[in-house]
mmCIF file with all atom_site columns, C-alpha atoms in Angstrom:
data_model
loop_
_atom_site.group_PDB
_atom_site.id
_atom_site.type_symbol
_atom_site.label_atom_id
_atom_site.label_alt_id
_atom_site.label_comp_id
_atom_site.label_asym_id
_atom_site.label_entity_id
_atom_site.label_seq_id
_atom_site.pdbx_PDB_ins_code
_atom_site.Cartn_x
_atom_site.Cartn_y
_atom_site.Cartn_z
_atom_site.occupancy
_atom_site.B_iso_or_equiv
_atom_site.pdbx_formal_charge
_atom_site.auth_seq_id
_atom_site.auth_comp_id
_atom_site.auth_asym_id
_atom_site.auth_atom_id
_atom_site.pdbx_PDB_model_num
ATOM 1   C CA . MET M 1 1   ? 0.000  0.000  0.000   1.00 72.00 ? 193 MET M CA 1
ATOM 2   C CA . PRO M 1 2   ? 1.467  3.408  -0.955  1.00 76.00 ? 194 PRO M CA 1
ATOM 3   C CA . SER M 1 3   ? 2.239  5.971  1.734   1.00 87.00 ? 195 SER M CA 1
ATOM 4   C CA . GLU M 1 4   ? -0.026 8.968  2.340   1.00 88.00 ? 196 GLU M CA 1
ATOM 5   C CA . ALA M 1 5   ? 2.682  11.272 0.951   1.00 86.00 ? 197 ALA M CA 1
ATOM 6   C CA . TYR M 1 6   ? 2.901  9.232  -2.258  1.00 87.00 ? 198 TYR M CA 1
ATOM 7   C CA . ALA M 1 7   ? -0.880 9.198  -2.635  1.00 86.00 ? 199 ALA M CA 1
ATOM 8   C CA . ALA M 1 8   ? -0.979 12.984 -2.133  1.00 84.00 ? 200 ALA M CA 1
ATOM 9   C CA . LEU M 1 9   ? 1.703  13.452 -4.784  1.00 83.00 ? 201 LEU M CA 1
ATOM 10  C CA . VAL M 1 10  ? -0.156 11.294 -7.305  1.00 84.00 ? 202 VAL M CA 1
ATOM 11  C CA . GLU M 1 11  ? -3.351 13.217 -6.566  1.00 84.00 ? 203 GLU M CA 1
ATOM 12  C CA . GLN M 1 12  ? -1.540 16.495 -7.232  1.00 79.00 ? 204 GLN M CA 1
ATOM 13  C CA . LEU M 1 13  ? -0.002 15.191 -10.466 1.00 79.00 ? 205 LEU M CA 1
ATOM 14  C CA . PHE M 1 14  ? -3.379 14.240 -11.885 1.00 80.00 ? 206 PHE M CA 1
ATOM 15  C CA . ALA M 1 15  ? -5.241 17.280 -10.549 1.00 78.00 ? 207 ALA M CA 1
ATOM 16  C CA . PRO M 1 16  ? -6.421 20.005 -12.906 1.00 74.00 ? 208 PRO M CA 1
ATOM 17  C CA . PRO M 1 17  ? -3.702 22.412 -14.055 1.00 73.00 ? 209 PRO M CA 1
ATOM 18  C CA . MET M 1 18  ? -2.506 25.217 -11.792 1.00 67.00 ? 210 MET M CA 1
ATOM 19  C CA . PRO M 1 19  ? -4.851 28.202 -11.641 1.00 77.00 ? 211 PRO M CA 1
ATOM 20  C CA . THR M 1 20  ? -3.914 31.408 -13.424 1.00 80.00 ? 212 THR M CA 1
ATOM 21  C CA . ASP M 1 21  ? -4.784 33.816 -10.575 1.00 86.00 ? 213 ASP M CA 1
ATOM 22  C CA . ILE M 1 22  ? -1.569 34.605 -8.644  1.00 85.00 ? 214 ILE M CA 1
ATOM 23  C CA . GLY M 1 23  ? -3.253 34.297 -5.230  1.00 87.00 ? 215 GLY M CA 1
ATOM 24  C CA . GLU M 1 24  ? -4.699 30.918 -6.145  1.00 87.00 ? 216 GLU M CA 1
ATOM 25  C CA . MET M 1 25  ? -1.344 29.833 -7.586  1.00 84.00 ? 217 MET M CA 1
ATOM 26  C CA . ARG M 1 26  ? 0.402  30.658 -4.299  1.00 85.00 ? 218 ARG M CA 1
ATOM 27  C CA . ALA M 1 27  ? -2.245 28.779 -2.305  1.00 86.00 ? 219 ALA M CA 1
ATOM 28  C CA . ALA M 1 28  ? -1.920 25.732 -4.586  1.00 83.00 ? 220 ALA M CA 1
ATOM 29  C CA . TYR M 1 29  ? 1.875  25.776 -4.253  1.00 81.00 ? 221 TYR M CA 1
ATOM 30  C CA . ARG M 1 30  ? 1.582  25.936 -0.452  1.00 84.00 ? 222 ARG M CA 1
ATOM 31  C CA . ALA M 1 31  ? -0.871 23.028 -0.554  1.00 85.00 ? 223 ALA M CA 1
ATOM 32  C CA . MET M 1 32  ? 1.671  20.945 -2.468  1.00 82.00 ? 224 MET M CA 1
ATOM 33  C CA . GLY M 1 33  ? 4.211  21.650 0.276   1.00 83.00 ? 225 GLY M CA 1
ATOM 34  C CA . ASP M 1 34  ? 1.674  20.703 2.946   1.00 85.00 ? 226 ASP M CA 1
ATOM 35  C CA . ALA M 1 35  ? 1.362  17.254 1.359   1.00 85.00 ? 227 ALA M CA 1
ATOM 36  C CA . PHE M 1 36  ? 4.845  16.522 2.745   1.00 87.00 ? 228 PHE M CA 1
ATOM 37  C CA . PRO M 1 37  ? 5.020  17.394 6.443   1.00 86.00 ? 229 PRO M CA 1
ATOM 38  C CA . LEU M 1 38  ? 8.302  18.223 8.117   1.00 89.00 ? 230 LEU M CA 1
ATOM 39  C CA . PRO M 1 39  ? 9.947  15.146 9.676   1.00 87.00 ? 231 PRO M CA 1
ATOM 40  C CA . ALA M 1 40  ? 9.569  15.074 13.468  1.00 91.00 ? 232 ALA M CA 1
ATOM 41  C CA . ASP M 1 41  ? 13.340 15.017 14.072  1.00 94.00 ? 233 ASP M CA 1
ATOM 42  C CA . VAL M 1 42  ? 13.957 18.299 12.213  1.00 95.00 ? 234 VAL M CA 1
ATOM 43  C CA . ARG M 1 43  ? 14.173 21.423 14.358  1.00 95.00 ? 235 ARG M CA 1
ATOM 44  C CA . VAL M 1 44  ? 13.088 24.793 12.906  1.00 95.00 ? 236 VAL M CA 1
ATOM 45  C CA . THR M 1 45  ? 14.565 28.084 14.120  1.00 95.00 ? 237 THR M CA 1
ATOM 46  C CA . LYS M 1 46  ? 13.304 31.385 12.720  1.00 96.00 ? 238 LYS M CA 1
ATOM 47  C CA . ASP M 1 47  ? 15.995 33.971 11.960  1.00 96.00 ? 239 ASP M CA 1
ATOM 48  C CA . VAL M 1 48  ? 17.022 36.757 9.569   1.00 95.00 ? 240 VAL M CA 1
ATOM 49  C CA . LEU M 1 49  ? 19.730 36.197 6.977   1.00 91.00 ? 241 LEU M CA 1
ATOM 50  C CA . GLY M 1 50  ? 20.974 39.035 4.777   1.00 89.00 ? 242 GLY M CA 1
ATOM 51  C CA . GLY M 1 51  ? 18.031 41.149 5.859   1.00 91.00 ? 243 GLY M CA 1
ATOM 52  C CA . ARG M 1 52  ? 15.507 38.498 4.788   1.00 89.00 ? 244 ARG M CA 1
ATOM 53  C CA . PRO M 1 53  ? 13.427 36.217 7.008   1.00 91.00 ? 245 PRO M CA 1
ATOM 54  C CA . CYS M 1 54  ? 14.684 32.655 7.025   1.00 94.00 ? 246 CYS M CA 1
ATOM 55  C CA . GLU M 1 55  ? 14.333 29.364 8.818   1.00 95.00 ? 247 GLU M CA 1
ATOM 56  C CA . TRP M 1 56  ? 17.222 27.187 9.909   1.00 96.00 ? 248 TRP M CA 1
ATOM 57  C CA . LEU M 1 57  ? 16.405 23.488 9.632   1.00 95.00 ? 249 LEU M CA 1
ATOM 58  C CA . GLN M 1 58  ? 18.580 20.892 11.296  1.00 94.00 ? 250 GLN M CA 1
ATOM 59  C CA . VAL M 1 59  ? 18.634 17.562 13.049  1.00 93.00 ? 251 VAL M CA 1
ATOM 60  C CA . ALA M 1 60  ? 20.104 17.088 16.523  1.00 90.00 ? 252 ALA M CA 1
ATOM 61  C CA . ASP M 1 61  ? 23.591 16.064 15.404  1.00 85.00 ? 253 ASP M CA 1
ATOM 62  C CA . ALA M 1 62  ? 23.981 18.586 12.573  1.00 81.00 ? 254 ALA M CA 1
ATOM 63  C CA . ALA M 1 63  ? 27.493 19.205 11.294  1.00 82.00 ? 255 ALA M CA 1
ATOM 64  C CA . ARG M 1 64  ? 28.987 22.632 10.749  1.00 84.00 ? 256 ARG M CA 1
ATOM 65  C CA . HIS M 1 65  ? 28.178 22.491 7.044   1.00 91.00 ? 257 HIS M CA 1
ATOM 66  C CA . ILE M 1 66  ? 25.535 24.935 5.826   1.00 94.00 ? 258 ILE M CA 1
ATOM 67  C CA . VAL M 1 67  ? 23.249 24.608 2.819   1.00 95.00 ? 259 VAL M CA 1
ATOM 68  C CA . LEU M 1 68  ? 21.404 27.661 1.489   1.00 94.00 ? 260 LEU M CA 1
ATOM 69  C CA . LEU M 1 69  ? 18.095 26.656 -0.064  1.00 92.00 ? 261 LEU M CA 1
ATOM 70  C CA . VAL M 1 70  ? 16.566 29.261 -2.355  1.00 89.00 ? 262 VAL M CA 1
ATOM 71  C CA . HIS M 1 71  ? 13.051 28.008 -3.036  1.00 83.00 ? 263 HIS M CA 1
ATOM 72  C CA . GLY M 1 72  ? 11.647 27.667 -6.511  1.00 77.00 ? 264 GLY M CA 1
ATOM 73  C CA . GLY M 1 73  ? 8.552  29.309 -7.904  1.00 77.00 ? 265 GLY M CA 1
ATOM 74  C CA . GLY M 1 74  ? 9.775  31.727 -10.530 1.00 76.00 ? 266 GLY M CA 1
ATOM 75  C CA . TYR M 1 75  ? 9.875  34.721 -8.161  1.00 72.00 ? 267 TYR M CA 1
ATOM 76  C CA . CYS M 1 76  ? 6.088  34.775 -7.955  1.00 79.00 ? 268 CYS M CA 1
ATOM 77  C CA . ILE M 1 77  ? 5.037  31.644 -6.038  1.00 84.00 ? 269 ILE M CA 1
ATOM 78  C CA . GLY M 1 78  ? 6.752  29.456 -3.471  1.00 82.00 ? 270 GLY M CA 1
ATOM 79  C CA . GLY M 1 79  ? 8.122  30.250 -0.054  1.00 83.00 ? 271 GLY M CA 1
ATOM 80  C CA . LEU M 1 80  ? 9.076  28.867 3.313   1.00 85.00 ? 272 LEU M CA 1
ATOM 81  C CA . ASP M 1 81  ? 5.808  26.967 3.648   1.00 84.00 ? 273 ASP M CA 1
ATOM 82  C CA . SER M 1 82  ? 6.085  25.270 0.266   1.00 85.00 ? 274 SER M CA 1
ATOM 83  C CA . HIS M 1 83  ? 9.745  24.255 0.643   1.00 88.00 ? 275 HIS M CA 1
ATOM 84  C CA . ARG M 1 84  ? 10.186 23.620 4.376   1.00 91.00 ? 276 ARG M CA 1
ATOM 85  C CA . HIS M 1 85  ? 9.861  19.863 3.862   1.00 91.00 ? 277 HIS M CA 1
ATOM 86  C CA . LEU M 1 86  ? 12.564 19.895 1.171   1.00 92.00 ? 278 LEU M CA 1
ATOM 87  C CA . GLY M 1 87  ? 14.926 21.804 3.458   1.00 94.00 ? 279 GLY M CA 1
ATOM 88  C CA . GLY M 1 88  ? 14.168 19.359 6.254   1.00 94.00 ? 280 GLY M CA 1
ATOM 89  C CA . GLU M 1 89  ? 14.993 16.376 4.070   1.00 93.00 ? 281 GLU M CA 1
ATOM 90  C CA . ILE M 1 90  ? 18.224 18.000 2.896   1.00 94.00 ? 282 ILE M CA 1
ATOM 91  C CA . ALA M 1 91  ? 19.141 18.560 6.558   1.00 94.00 ? 283 ALA M CA 1
ATOM 92  C CA . ARG M 1 92  ? 18.388 14.940 7.420   1.00 92.00 ? 284 ARG M CA 1
ATOM 93  C CA . GLN M 1 93  ? 20.187 13.425 4.450   1.00 92.00 ? 285 GLN M CA 1
ATOM 94  C CA . THR M 1 94  ? 23.315 15.587 4.639   1.00 92.00 ? 286 THR M CA 1
ATOM 95  C CA . GLY M 1 95  ? 23.549 16.256 8.374   1.00 92.00 ? 287 GLY M CA 1
ATOM 96  C CA . SER M 1 96  ? 23.919 19.935 7.518   1.00 94.00 ? 288 SER M CA 1
ATOM 97  C CA . ARG M 1 97  ? 22.182 23.038 8.795   1.00 95.00 ? 289 ARG M CA 1
ATOM 98  C CA . VAL M 1 98  ? 19.877 24.286 6.053   1.00 96.00 ? 290 VAL M CA 1
ATOM 99  C CA . ALA M 1 99  ? 18.831 27.923 5.698   1.00 95.00 ? 291 ALA M CA 1
ATOM 100 C CA . VAL M 1 100 ? 15.635 28.401 3.720   1.00 93.00 ? 292 VAL M CA 1
ATOM 101 C CA . ILE M 1 101 ? 15.254 32.076 2.892   1.00 91.00 ? 293 ILE M CA 1
ATOM 102 C CA . ASP M 1 102 ? 12.031 33.915 2.287   1.00 87.00 ? 294 ASP M CA 1
ATOM 103 C CA . TYR M 1 103 ? 12.458 36.445 -0.476  1.00 82.00 ? 295 TYR M CA 1
ATOM 104 C CA . ARG M 1 104 ? 10.198 38.864 -2.245  1.00 69.00 ? 296 ARG M CA 1
ATOM 105 C CA . LEU M 1 105 ? 7.687  37.317 -4.605  1.00 64.00 ? 297 LEU M CA 1
#
């Protein structure tokens, strides 16, 4: 039986195309991110990096390595909410601290 995350992904892939209204596009992008919750062992710390809001994601035994994750979305959709899970997985898989920045859309 497929996992809930896999089922959510398949549902998104076969859903109607993305809306054309920018507000609806942002909401749909956030919903895609919500389909993959942050792993329980990933700690989130809010901060500011280069004058922009960011979140540091890391596991308990994180190394000194740092990864800067600049979310996708073509400068008009995407953000911390839509890419937090990706940053969390990068932190888990690499043992690094991951900074996900929030930049102007």
